[in-house]
XYZ file of C-alpha atoms in Angstrom:
575
model
C -50.157 -65.901 28.614
C -47.026 -67.410 27.191
C -47.429 -69.874 24.186
C -46.321 -73.350 25.030
C -43.507 -74.055 22.415
C -41.244 -76.788 21.711
C -37.860 -76.500 22.945
C -35.784 -74.141 20.720
C -38.268 -74.104 17.683
C -36.907 -72.041 14.808
C -39.487 -69.179 15.270
C -38.833 -68.580 18.888
C -35.208 -69.055 18.312
C -35.135 -66.186 15.830
C -37.248 -64.061 18.115
C -34.871 -64.359 20.944
C -31.972 -63.618 18.658
C -33.831 -60.255 17.724
C -34.317 -59.483 21.366
C -30.685 -60.110 22.541
C -29.471 -58.273 19.527
C -31.883 -55.258 20.249
C -31.061 -55.367 23.930
C -27.175 -55.114 23.327
C -27.437 -52.486 20.765
C -29.364 -50.412 23.082
C -26.675 -50.922 25.872
C -24.120 -49.636 23.202
C -26.320 -46.630 22.385
C -26.527 -45.743 26.009
C -22.472 -45.851 26.049
C -22.634 -43.185 23.271
C -25.253 -41.015 24.614
C -24.265 -40.772 28.318
C -20.605 -40.812 28.214
C -18.553 -37.520 28.424
C -15.460 -38.060 26.157
C -15.158 -37.613 22.527
C -13.243 -40.715 22.747
C -16.501 -42.638 23.282
C -19.100 -40.058 22.211
C -17.559 -39.143 18.820
C -14.597 -41.844 18.078
C -16.743 -44.667 19.632
C -14.187 -46.502 21.065
C -16.411 -48.889 23.237
C -18.211 -52.025 23.122
C -20.763 -54.004 24.756
C -21.888 -57.731 25.029
C -24.263 -60.202 27.087
C -22.996 -63.271 28.467
C -24.842 -66.296 29.811
C -24.093 -67.671 33.468
C -21.220 -69.627 31.961
C -19.754 -66.297 30.786
C -20.281 -67.285 27.013
C -20.739 -64.362 24.692
C -24.503 -64.838 23.402
C -24.657 -61.230 21.932
C -22.330 -58.444 20.980
C -22.979 -55.042 19.635
C -21.888 -54.187 16.068
C -19.046 -51.864 17.388
C -15.279 -52.626 17.829
C -14.556 -56.009 16.386
C -11.254 -56.071 18.131
C -12.908 -56.217 21.452
C -14.415 -59.558 20.282
C -11.445 -61.628 21.866
C -11.178 -59.768 25.014
C -14.946 -59.581 25.930
C -14.927 -63.424 25.073
C -12.301 -64.162 27.513
C -13.590 -61.852 30.130
C -16.976 -63.260 30.275
C -15.559 -66.636 31.586
C -13.055 -64.932 33.906
C -15.991 -62.853 35.556
C -18.187 -65.980 35.787
C -15.428 -68.098 37.558
C -14.636 -65.009 39.837
C -18.330 -63.887 40.992
C -20.520 -66.603 40.175
C -21.142 -67.836 43.720
C -20.873 -64.072 45.126
C -22.827 -61.973 42.838
C -25.894 -60.059 44.040
C -28.580 -58.041 42.258
C -27.031 -54.647 41.911
C -23.337 -55.525 41.635
C -20.986 -53.604 39.388
C -17.521 -54.877 38.823
C -14.560 -53.053 37.097
C -11.404 -54.620 35.418
C -8.691 -53.730 33.058
C -5.908 -55.990 33.746
C -4.221 -57.074 30.370
C -2.485 -59.894 31.763
C -5.912 -61.272 32.957
C -8.148 -61.086 29.968
C -7.863 -57.244 29.382
C -6.197 -55.283 26.329
C -4.484 -52.277 27.776
C -5.256 -50.247 30.975
C -7.254 -47.344 29.429
C -9.653 -49.836 28.132
C -11.903 -50.227 31.548
C -14.559 -53.202 31.658
C -17.509 -52.667 33.495
C -19.665 -55.732 34.090
C -23.057 -56.216 36.040
C -24.591 -59.641 36.909
C -28.239 -60.527 35.885
C -30.029 -61.978 38.783
C -33.696 -63.071 38.918
C -35.167 -64.419 42.164
C -31.860 -65.049 43.614
C -30.557 -67.045 40.373
C -27.740 -65.679 38.531
C -28.662 -65.831 34.617
C -25.867 -63.930 32.957
C -23.972 -60.722 32.804
C -23.838 -57.480 30.927
C -20.532 -56.000 30.009
C -19.345 -52.800 28.781
C -15.819 -51.691 27.551
C -14.548 -48.268 26.908
C -11.274 -46.444 26.593
C -10.791 -43.876 28.763
C -8.960 -40.377 28.519
C -6.528 -41.068 31.439
C -6.054 -43.783 33.915
C -2.841 -42.399 35.482
C 0.773 -43.687 34.893
C 3.793 -41.726 33.797
C 2.396 -40.229 30.823
C -0.790 -37.947 30.221
C -3.328 -40.207 28.348
C -1.858 -43.328 29.572
C -0.866 -44.243 26.166
C 2.734 -43.836 25.408
C 5.260 -45.838 23.747
C 8.144 -45.044 26.362
C 6.597 -46.787 29.191
C 9.086 -49.491 30.596
C 6.607 -51.686 32.086
C 2.944 -52.177 32.925
C 3.256 -50.506 36.149
C 4.407 -47.146 34.522
C 1.149 -47.145 32.360
C -1.476 -46.382 34.921
C -3.771 -47.886 37.689
C -4.307 -51.546 37.524
C -7.708 -52.794 38.500
C -8.205 -56.590 38.356
C -11.652 -58.015 39.226
C -12.476 -55.379 41.709
C -16.239 -54.507 43.012
C -17.149 -50.877 42.373
C -20.807 -51.397 43.563
C -21.958 -54.045 45.816
C -25.906 -54.777 46.077
C -26.455 -51.292 44.878
C -23.904 -49.631 47.402
C -20.902 -47.671 45.840
C -17.534 -48.493 46.920
C -16.673 -44.870 47.464
C -13.212 -45.429 48.542
C -12.326 -47.208 45.373
C -14.147 -44.920 43.029
C -12.390 -41.895 44.590
C -9.174 -43.851 44.373
C -9.726 -44.533 40.618
C -10.544 -40.811 39.992
C -7.439 -39.701 41.997
C -5.398 -41.502 39.659
C -6.552 -39.781 36.439
C -5.496 -36.357 35.249
C -8.880 -35.760 33.941
C -11.140 -37.063 36.837
C -14.338 -35.329 35.488
C -14.085 -37.129 32.184
C -13.328 -40.268 33.723
C -16.286 -39.983 36.433
C -18.769 -39.251 33.283
C -17.495 -42.043 31.068
C -17.584 -44.665 34.065
C -21.269 -43.187 34.797
C -22.002 -43.900 31.230
C -20.898 -47.512 31.499
C -22.638 -48.064 34.535
C -25.877 -46.556 33.060
C -25.332 -48.704 30.075
C -25.010 -51.876 32.075
C -28.237 -51.151 34.055
C -30.037 -50.736 31.048
C -28.668 -54.077 29.723
C -29.622 -55.898 33.047
C -33.016 -54.511 32.636
C -33.621 -55.688 29.051
C -32.003 -58.986 30.021
C -34.599 -59.549 32.757
C -37.538 -58.273 30.163
C -36.241 -61.140 27.740
C -36.535 -63.795 30.363
C -39.916 -62.659 31.801
C -41.240 -62.507 28.044
C -40.034 -65.996 26.931
C -39.011 -67.898 29.930
C -35.443 -68.732 31.476
C -35.547 -72.377 30.104
C -36.926 -71.379 26.532
C -34.193 -68.594 26.426
C -31.469 -71.062 27.299
C -32.517 -73.624 24.708
C -32.701 -70.885 22.159
C -29.323 -69.588 23.130
C -27.855 -72.988 22.615
C -29.458 -73.209 19.188
C -28.110 -70.055 18.036
C -24.427 -70.860 19.438
C -24.717 -74.059 17.553
C -26.006 -72.450 14.359
C -23.285 -69.874 14.224
C -20.996 -72.775 14.570
C -22.485 -74.777 11.696
C -22.682 -71.915 9.286
C -18.957 -70.737 10.169
C -17.711 -74.637 9.532
C -19.547 -74.680 6.346
C -17.738 -71.594 4.923
C -14.428 -73.094 6.277
C -14.984 -76.201 4.215
C -14.988 -73.918 0.942
C -11.465 -73.064 1.871
C -8.797 -75.501 -0.068
C -7.074 -77.636 2.589
C -3.362 -77.009 3.099
C -0.857 -74.620 4.982
C -0.488 -70.914 4.073
C 2.111 -68.502 5.216
C 2.378 -64.815 5.456
C 4.354 -62.272 7.068
C 4.556 -58.544 7.643
C 6.510 -55.723 9.631
C 6.162 -53.362 11.975
C 8.773 -50.302 11.718
C 10.429 -50.279 15.087
C 11.291 -52.269 17.970
C 12.577 -49.318 19.877
C 12.547 -45.435 20.033
C 16.108 -45.184 18.916
C 17.186 -43.977 15.621
C 18.743 -47.515 14.898
C 15.444 -49.404 15.687
C 14.879 -52.579 14.158
C 11.837 -54.046 12.344
C 9.599 -56.498 14.122
C 8.557 -59.565 12.055
C 4.933 -60.804 12.721
C 4.371 -64.105 10.779
C 1.376 -66.786 10.793
C 0.918 -69.909 9.366
C -2.953 -70.865 8.556
C -3.677 -74.506 8.487
C -6.885 -75.619 6.987
C -8.318 -78.926 7.592
C -11.934 -79.768 6.724
C -14.090 -77.234 8.971
C -11.196 -76.415 11.010
C -8.823 -73.498 11.091
C -5.560 -73.220 13.019
C -3.587 -69.954 13.088
C 0.108 -70.559 14.390
C 2.108 -67.458 14.962
C 5.397 -69.502 15.476
C 8.411 -67.416 14.325
C 6.952 -64.096 15.417
C 9.676 -61.722 16.956
C 9.849 -61.540 20.790
C 8.301 -58.943 23.020
C 10.039 -55.470 22.863
C 10.917 -52.773 25.242
C 8.627 -50.365 23.963
C 4.719 -50.217 24.846
C 3.694 -52.020 21.545
C 3.389 -55.650 22.967
C 0.156 -57.502 22.654
C -1.520 -59.748 25.373
C -3.481 -62.872 23.815
C -6.772 -61.094 23.662
C -5.452 -58.725 21.088
C -4.333 -61.125 18.285
C -7.392 -63.650 19.169
C -9.843 -60.935 18.677
C -8.335 -60.095 15.276
C -8.593 -63.916 14.065
C -12.318 -63.933 15.420
C -12.847 -60.980 13.317
C -11.415 -61.991 10.034
C -13.084 -65.588 10.620
C -16.311 -63.605 11.328
C -16.200 -61.897 8.044
C -16.662 -65.118 6.123
C -20.460 -65.578 7.421
C -21.635 -61.730 7.440
C -24.962 -61.120 9.114
C -26.258 -64.447 8.485
C -25.091 -65.531 12.061
C -25.759 -64.081 15.346
C -22.811 -62.202 17.010
C -22.117 -64.944 19.530
C -19.044 -67.165 20.316
C -20.419 -70.015 18.397
C -18.348 -68.723 15.319
C -15.344 -69.262 17.219
C -15.512 -72.982 17.884
C -13.807 -74.330 14.741
C -10.745 -72.094 15.630
C -7.563 -72.751 17.363
C -4.909 -70.131 17.952
C -1.178 -70.720 18.880
C 0.624 -67.563 20.321
C 4.234 -68.064 21.271
C 4.832 -67.084 24.885
C 7.111 -64.297 25.273
C 6.477 -62.975 21.741
C 5.186 -59.453 20.556
C 1.801 -61.191 20.362
C 1.851 -62.801 23.678
C 4.166 -60.971 26.039
C 5.096 -62.018 29.669
C 4.019 -59.789 32.488
C 4.840 -56.977 33.104
C 5.861 -55.948 29.573
C 4.396 -52.527 28.536
C 1.222 -52.863 26.283
C -0.181 -49.277 26.265
C 0.197 -48.661 22.492
C -1.212 -52.250 21.666
C -3.180 -50.913 18.633
C -0.061 -50.287 16.452
C 0.611 -54.098 16.636
C -2.987 -55.193 16.519
C -3.107 -53.338 13.279
C -0.112 -55.201 11.730
C -1.489 -58.511 13.344
C -4.850 -57.849 11.143
C -2.651 -57.293 7.978
C -1.169 -60.606 8.616
C -4.278 -62.528 9.266
C -5.912 -61.120 6.321
C -2.799 -61.463 4.169
C -2.472 -65.464 5.107
C -6.306 -65.813 4.482
C -5.851 -64.148 1.010
C -3.366 -66.645 0.211
C -6.110 -69.268 0.610
C -8.905 -67.238 -0.657
C -7.762 -64.351 -2.247
C -11.471 -63.468 -3.988
C -12.812 -63.140 -0.289
C -10.259 -60.921 1.279
C -8.900 -57.525 0.529
C -5.462 -56.060 0.056
C -3.811 -54.457 2.987
C -5.584 -51.716 4.756
C -3.495 -48.625 5.636
C -2.221 -50.585 8.681
C -1.959 -47.863 11.158
C -3.607 -44.872 12.685
C -2.516 -41.363 12.949
C -2.680 -40.546 16.681
C -1.418 -37.439 18.209
C -1.924 -36.674 21.817
C -1.050 -33.058 23.157
C -0.160 -32.123 26.380
C 0.769 -28.596 27.304
C -0.769 -25.223 28.015
C -3.209 -22.715 26.258
C -2.338 -19.250 25.835
C -3.801 -18.435 29.197
C -1.385 -20.854 31.001
C -4.197 -23.429 31.586
C -3.187 -26.980 31.369
C -4.771 -28.818 28.614
C -4.685 -32.441 27.292
C -6.489 -34.113 24.381
C -5.965 -36.136 21.099
C -6.007 -34.707 17.679
C -9.389 -34.867 15.791
C -10.192 -35.309 12.230
C -9.302 -38.160 10.111
C -6.861 -40.502 11.553
C -7.072 -43.738 9.320
C -5.920 -44.399 5.827
C -7.593 -46.447 3.003
C -9.451 -49.691 2.997
C -7.925 -52.310 1.063
C -8.991 -52.924 -2.385
C -11.322 -55.980 -3.059
C -11.731 -58.502 -5.630
C -14.541 -56.839 -7.530
C -14.555 -53.047 -5.910
C -12.170 -50.223 -5.315
C -11.054 -49.716 -1.480
C -12.876 -47.134 0.507
C -11.131 -43.853 0.978
C -10.203 -42.497 4.614
C -12.137 -44.728 6.461
C -11.529 -46.460 10.141
C -11.944 -50.213 9.028
C -11.419 -53.753 9.755
C -11.014 -54.930 13.293
C -10.882 -51.549 14.867
C -13.932 -49.798 13.082
C -13.905 -46.508 14.980
C -15.100 -43.023 14.058
C -13.002 -39.797 13.824
C -13.829 -37.047 16.190
C -15.217 -34.433 14.017
C -12.636 -31.256 13.258
C -14.895 -28.701 14.447
C -15.164 -30.632 18.036
C -11.454 -30.847 18.010
C -10.852 -27.388 17.220
C -13.197 -26.324 20.038
C -11.503 -28.198 22.869
C -7.846 -27.725 21.876
C -6.034 -24.473 20.463
C -5.377 -25.950 16.903
C -6.559 -25.005 13.530
C -6.815 -27.410 10.595
C -5.526 -25.560 7.582
C -6.302 -28.111 5.217
C -7.456 -31.827 5.006
C -7.748 -33.578 1.778
C -7.388 -36.779 -0.329
C -3.662 -37.806 -0.919
C -3.446 -38.047 -4.552
C -1.812 -41.428 -5.637
C -1.982 -42.904 -2.083
C -4.209 -45.717 -3.044
C -2.305 -48.732 -4.407
C -2.685 -49.032 -8.083
C -4.472 -52.041 -9.313
C -7.572 -53.368 -11.477
C -9.326 -52.285 -8.269
C -7.633 -49.458 -6.688
C -6.619 -49.265 -3.082
C -8.572 -46.669 -0.690
C -6.915 -43.221 -0.688
C -5.175 -41.847 2.513
C -5.300 -38.218 3.376
C -2.915 -35.115 3.883
C -3.729 -32.566 6.543
C -1.967 -29.614 7.982
C -2.721 -28.532 11.494
C -1.466 -25.447 13.188
C -0.748 -25.377 17.048
C -2.245 -22.082 18.458
C -1.456 -22.632 22.289
C 1.384 -22.200 24.499
C 4.070 -24.579 25.054
C 3.209 -28.198 24.434
C 4.613 -31.725 23.242
C 2.795 -33.771 20.903
C 3.073 -37.551 21.325
C 2.976 -39.172 17.901
C 1.658 -42.944 17.361
C 2.353 -43.827 13.882
C 3.561 -46.585 11.585
C 3.846 -47.645 8.024
C 6.704 -45.223 7.629
C 9.137 -48.026 6.414
C 6.820 -50.869 5.070
C 4.245 -50.191 2.646
C 0.686 -51.549 2.709
C 0.900 -54.474 0.238
C -1.353 -55.406 -2.798
C -2.542 -58.744 -3.928
C -2.948 -60.732 -7.332
C -0.688 -58.044 -8.916
C -1.809 -54.988 -7.253
C 0.595 -52.245 -6.035
C 1.691 -51.226 -2.626
C 0.395 -47.887 -1.056
C 2.987 -44.986 -0.475
C 4.630 -44.613 3.187
C 3.413 -42.400 5.951
C 5.015 -39.079 6.636
C 5.104 -36.367 9.598
C 6.597 -33.021 8.995
C 6.741 -30.161 11.482
C 6.908 -26.877 9.866
C 8.081 -23.884 11.869
C 9.085 -20.399 11.220
C 12.730 -21.653 10.800
C 12.794 -24.963 9.461
C 10.939 -28.179 8.378
C 11.753 -31.346 10.381
C 10.584 -34.883 9.539
C 9.461 -37.023 12.395
C 10.041 -40.740 12.946
C 6.602 -42.608 13.696
C 6.913 -42.823 17.432
C 8.225 -39.645 19.340
C 7.359 -37.070 21.770
C 8.214 -33.774 20.126
C 7.744 -30.244 21.482
C 5.607 -27.721 19.790
C 5.393 -23.979 19.958
C 2.736 -21.388 18.889
C 2.434 -21.339 15.127
C 4.089 -24.648 14.245
C 2.312 -26.620 11.745
C 2.144 -30.380 11.587
C 1.846 -31.737 8.172
C 0.554 -35.299 8.024
C 0.543 -37.601 5.165
C -1.240 -40.975 5.911
C -1.071 -43.652 3.575
C -3.944 -45.312 1.553
C -4.236 -49.247 1.207
C -3.185 -51.954 -1.362
C -4.506 -52.477 -4.807
C -5.856 -55.469 -6.260
C -5.119 -57.047 -9.631
C -2.967 -55.772 -12.470
C -3.389 -52.051 -12.820
C -2.970 -52.344 -16.657
C -6.494 -54.230 -16.534
C -8.212 -51.553 -15.049
C -11.406 -50.296 -16.845
C -9.962 -46.938 -18.681
C -13.016 -45.153 -17.714
C -12.506 -45.818 -14.057
C -9.018 -44.340 -14.696
C -10.200 -41.202 -16.259
C -12.753 -40.922 -13.505
C -9.969 -40.992 -11.071
C -7.982 -38.526 -12.708
C -10.844 -35.955 -12.914
C -11.405 -36.513 -9.359
C -7.523 -35.992 -8.540
C -7.371 -39.230 -6.904
C -4.412 -40.401 -9.195
C -1.988 -38.197 -11.097
C -1.321 -37.851 -15.012
C 1.861 -39.732 -14.575
C 0.133 -42.637 -12.919
C -2.508 -42.506 -15.630
C 0.421 -43.322 -18.407
C 3.094 -45.100 -16.676
C 0.947 -47.415 -14.298
C -2.334 -47.810 -15.545
C -1.350 -47.703 -19.247
C -4.181 -45.437 -20.270
C -3.869 -42.668 -22.838
C -5.922 -39.474 -22.201
C -5.897 -36.636 -24.431
C -7.993 -33.419 -23.796
C -9.604 -35.318 -20.794
C -10.716 -37.966 -23.342
C -9.523 -41.608 -23.491
C -7.751 -42.365 -26.715
C -8.748 -46.015 -26.611
C -6.446 -46.956 -29.809
C -3.323 -45.818 -28.240
C -4.443 -47.187 -24.763
C -4.662 -50.772 -26.407
C -1.275 -50.272 -28.156
C 0.405 -49.225 -24.668
C -1.207 -51.933 -22.849
C 0.219 -54.510 -25.320
């Protein structure tokens, strides 16, 4: 028998919060366990959420923060489209970037939750798929001229109606992929996850009661808003400005940098993020639609409150975002967006940078600001066609903090992914990792050192192939704050039998058996004056090969003799 409790009493509210969080985390685990592609099972490029009948986000898994914005928008779009026609057992599919999506490989699978013929909410999942068609294998290539070249566009389509599969649509989707088996398995994982979420959602309603759950949800949304506003009030009122740059606006050798700038206006408990002045959209596929910068802003503000508040959209109520139409952060249809992550990373740096102007002790120096993505398309030695992404580490360092060093070689911040293990990558592709290790001096120097990046050498062991390289931070360094130093630039080199060739960040380059790809991925910015770093930490970094002897003396101003600190000489040097 259910206990008759008053509306939204705090105990029941906290119980409902726990039940919602548990349900959505189970949905997320089903995605990881049932899907087929390493992009989901290992790299974990997927996320899930629960919506109420209005399409509001009432719970979201701890997964990919940069999906916060897109799921937030998609909830309302699905509610507007299907609220009157939804049936128990429906499954909807959507990936349209210009209608709430991100880029075409990110397929959203959504199922309504219906109890006694009444719609009570939705369960949503989003996963990045290995190939959804288009002119380039992998469906993620800089050279796409427009959205139509990037793959199959699905806008609010019904994949399953009342439990009956739309076979024609399902087969059409698979027919457009170069890896239909993987796509089918990953779609199956998303469907299974949604069905799990529907069952758990219904269980919560049955256990607590529909009206009681709704009252608790309203309390949780209000609570998230209230705590967020209290944190915003601690930020000094005023206008703050920051800008940073992407390396290239084209694939030409004379490409120009792309400026992303942001003004943060703080007034009381409200935040306004104005991207006016940001450069216009470009001809290569690095443009963003609003869901991308929105999600980065939501993530950055969400870091102010930590896990004290539930993962719902109440935290976003104090936020206003302006994105100039036709800019690289709000492109016009049908501008290409496949490699949206390159720009999203820089948007993250700019958002965190402008917030660091206001509250430096609460923010980090710049993260590495890029990820090293290499997609192989070619043949193995038996002539069999192969396609896949390079595994192993792909992200650099996490930015230094006001009281701690940055974290070495970690996918961090808004993307929060996981690397595909080297062994998995070697088992699926004809490659051999010859080395993978921390890159000495790749973390920006500071009182608190930036997290290190890495260097790796990977040998191609297959037949003819080309590698599609997606990189940035080869012209503009990850910045430090409060006197901290920048991290170095990224580098890519192809070592063949006859020569070494330095590559630009964005290129499709042929590979032949025996060629070695040498990768240097930058770390992150430092925090504070390096000459104020504790000498014992400097010695520890030297012993761990994280910094060089040159950096010890010239940058950190520490004198070490026979692997011991000479404190007297260090004091003289630092003066």
